[in-house]
N, CA and C of each residue as an Amber inpcrd file, in Angstrom:
protein
   195
  32.4090000-124.8100000 -90.1080000  31.3910000-126.6300000 -89.7270000
  30.0650000-126.5010000 -89.9950000  29.4880000-128.1240000 -90.6280000
  28.7430000-128.0720000 -90.6140000  26.9750000-128.1750000 -89.7600000
  26.3720000-127.6280000 -90.1910000  25.6560000-127.7540000 -89.6700000
  24.7000000-128.3280000 -90.1480000  23.4650000-129.3530000 -89.5760000
  22.6910000-130.9510000 -90.1220000  21.1810000-130.2110000 -89.6050000
  20.6050000-130.3340000 -90.8070000  18.8300000-130.6750000 -90.2660000
  18.3310000-132.2980000 -90.6470000  18.6310000-132.8380000 -89.9120000
  18.3360000-134.3460000 -89.8530000  16.5760000-134.8380000 -89.3980000
  16.8380000-135.7170000 -90.6420000  15.0230000-136.0230000 -90.4100000
  15.5360000-137.2400000 -90.0490000  14.5770000-137.7630000 -88.7800000
  14.9020000-139.5170000 -87.9590000  13.6590000-140.0540000 -88.4260000
  14.2320000-141.2030000 -88.6920000  13.0630000-142.1430000 -89.7710000
  13.0590000-142.9050000 -87.6850000  11.9750000-143.1580000 -87.6940000
  12.5590000-144.8910000 -87.0530000  11.6130000-145.9960000 -87.4090000
  11.9430000-147.4210000 -87.1730000  11.5080000-148.6150000 -87.4650000
  11.0820000-149.0420000 -86.0680000   9.7080000-149.8450000 -86.0100000
   9.4600000-150.5160000 -84.8450000   9.6700000-149.3980000 -83.2960000
   9.8430000-148.7260000 -83.3330000  10.1370000-147.6120000 -82.3980000
  10.8800000-146.9750000 -82.5000000  12.3700000-147.6600000 -83.1970000
  13.7120000-147.8420000 -82.6080000  14.1660000-146.5340000 -84.1120000
  15.6820000-145.4650000 -83.5350000  15.7860000-144.6720000 -84.7530000
  15.7600000-145.5200000 -85.5590000  16.2400000-145.3320000 -87.1450000
  17.1080000-146.7150000 -87.5050000  17.2980000-145.1920000 -89.2430000
  17.0260000-144.5420000 -89.5970000  17.2430000-143.8910000 -90.4700000
  17.6400000-142.4430000 -90.1520000  18.7140000-141.5210000 -90.9230000
  18.8940000-140.0310000 -90.9600000  18.8170000-139.7910000 -92.2700000
  17.6120000-138.6360000 -92.7250000  17.6950000-138.1650000 -94.2390000
  18.0830000-136.8690000 -93.9580000  19.0010000-136.0330000 -94.7200000
  19.3390000-135.1960000 -94.6700000  19.0820000-134.6210000 -96.4730000
  18.7980000-132.8380000 -96.2540000  18.8950000-132.5970000 -97.5670000
  20.0840000-132.6800000 -98.4170000  19.9770000-132.4200000 -99.5090000
  20.8310000-132.8130000-101.0670000  21.8000000-132.1290000-100.4880000
  21.8570000-130.9460000-100.6000000  22.9690000-129.8080000 -99.8220000
  23.9640000-130.6660000 -98.7500000  23.2670000-131.0930000 -98.1890000
  23.8560000-131.2980000 -96.5740000  24.9110000-132.3180000 -97.0460000
  24.0420000-133.4290000 -97.7500000  24.9570000-134.6040000 -97.5440000
  26.0110000-134.5750000 -98.8000000  25.6340000-133.5350000 -99.6040000
  27.8470000-133.0690000-100.7820000  28.6030000-132.8930000 -99.6380000
  27.9280000-131.1360000 -99.0510000  28.6860000-131.2010000 -98.0690000
  29.9790000-132.2670000 -97.3060000  29.1300000-133.2310000 -96.7640000
  29.3460000-134.0750000 -96.2240000  30.2770000-134.9860000 -97.0140000
  29.9680000-135.1870000 -98.3440000  30.7680000-135.6260000 -98.8350000
  31.9570000-134.9790000 -99.2440000  31.9500000-134.1280000 -99.4790000
  33.1660000-133.1490000-100.2690000  34.4590000-132.8360000 -98.4920000
  33.2970000-132.8450000 -97.3620000  34.2060000-132.8310000 -96.1440000
  35.1670000-133.8590000 -95.9140000  34.1900000-135.4490000 -96.2630000
  35.3510000-135.9750000 -95.7830000  36.4120000-136.8010000 -97.0510000
  35.8040000-136.4440000 -98.3960000  37.2470000-136.5560000-100.0060000
  37.9950000-135.9110000 -99.0050000  37.8400000-133.9410000 -98.8230000
  39.3960000-133.2470000 -98.1410000  40.2300000-134.0290000 -97.4600000
  38.7460000-134.6360000 -96.3150000  39.7470000-135.1740000 -95.1530000
  40.6750000-136.3850000 -95.4120000  40.0700000-136.9600000 -96.2740000
  41.3670000-138.3150000 -96.4680000  41.9450000-137.9030000 -97.5410000
  41.7730000-137.2500000 -98.4130000  42.9800000-135.9830000 -99.0570000
  44.1910000-135.5600000 -98.1760000  43.5810000-135.3200000 -97.1890000
  44.8680000-134.2820000 -95.7430000  45.2320000-135.6790000 -95.6200000
  45.0570000-136.7550000 -94.5110000  44.9630000-138.1270000 -94.0100000
  46.1330000-138.8160000 -95.5080000  45.6650000-138.9910000 -96.8450000
  47.1460000-139.5200000 -97.8320000  48.0940000-138.5290000 -97.6010000
  47.7070000-137.3550000 -97.8910000  49.2920000-136.4700000 -97.8770000
  49.9270000-136.4110000 -97.0150000  49.1100000-136.5500000 -95.0950000
  50.2020000-136.7880000 -94.5140000  51.1540000-138.1160000 -94.4650000
  50.0320000-139.0850000 -94.7030000  51.1420000-140.8660000 -94.6360000
  52.1450000-141.0250000 -95.9430000  51.6630000-139.9490000 -96.8090000
  52.4780000-139.7330000 -98.0240000  53.9420000-139.0540000 -97.6600000
  53.5750000-137.9740000 -96.8860000  54.9430000-137.0840000 -95.8410000
  55.6840000-137.8110000 -95.0920000  55.0540000-139.0970000 -94.5530000
  55.5280000-139.7690000 -92.9180000  56.2810000-141.5410000 -93.8660000
  56.4420000-141.4000000 -95.3470000  56.8820000-142.0580000 -95.9240000
  57.9640000-141.3800000 -96.4280000  57.9330000-140.1340000 -96.7200000
  59.1100000-140.0800000 -97.1880000  59.7270000-139.2770000 -96.3040000
  59.1500000-138.9450000 -95.3780000  60.5900000-138.1820000 -94.2480000
  61.8970000-138.1860000 -94.6890000  62.1900000-139.3350000 -94.6730000
  63.2780000-140.1050000 -94.7640000  64.6460000-139.8650000 -96.1630000
  64.0900000-140.0040000 -97.1140000  64.1880000-139.5960000 -98.6700000
  65.1880000-138.4190000 -98.3930000  66.3760000-138.1570000 -99.0420000
  66.4520000-137.1440000 -99.7540000  65.7710000-136.2340000-100.2180000
  66.6860000-134.9470000-100.4990000  66.0420000-134.4630000-102.0740000
  66.7650000-133.6460000-102.5260000  66.4240000-133.4960000-103.5900000
  66.9600000-133.2450000-105.5940000  66.9770000-131.5580000-105.0660000
  68.4130000-131.1950000-105.2820000  68.8440000-129.8550000-105.5590000
  67.6620000-128.8460000-106.8060000  67.5160000-127.5900000-107.1520000
  66.2520000-127.2570000-107.8330000  67.3980000-127.2300000-108.9150000
  68.5950000-126.8190000-108.5020000  69.6740000-126.9600000-109.9070000
  69.8700000-128.0680000-110.3750000  69.9900000-128.7290000-109.9560000
  69.7980000-130.5000000-110.4160000  68.6060000-130.6710000-111.2410000
  68.3590000-130.7620000-110.5370000  66.3240000-131.0240000-111.3580000
  66.7060000-130.1560000-113.1360000  66.7490000-128.4230000-112.6210000
  66.4320000-127.4360000-114.3150000  67.3210000-128.6920000-114.9520000
  68.9990000-129.1070000-114.4640000  70.5020000-129.0960000-115.7720000
  69.0100000-130.8890000-116.2490000  69.3960000-131.5070000-115.3420000
  68.4060000-132.8150000-115.3490000  67.1140000-132.5170000-117.1610000
  66.7230000-132.1050000-116.5680000  65.8210000-131.6460000-117.7720000
  66.0790000-130.6700000-118.4570000  67.1470000-129.9110000-118.4720000
  67.8470000-129.4340000-119.6680000  66.5690000-127.7350000-119.6530000
  66.7590000-126.9610000-118.0680000  66.2810000-126.1170000-118.2040000
  66.8690000-124.9040000-117.3070000
């Protein structure tokens, strides 16, 4: 779990911006990228769930290994 230490900046008496230490910003950026990768992986798995696999031996023969 990320622990954040934002500084809230106000404009005209209303909360307008949140400023984070750069290290926390990097942690959020990394976490979001990981989440997007996981979401893409799950979507790809769902798209391919009915696609038949290729047996390992057949792949080896085709690659000549």
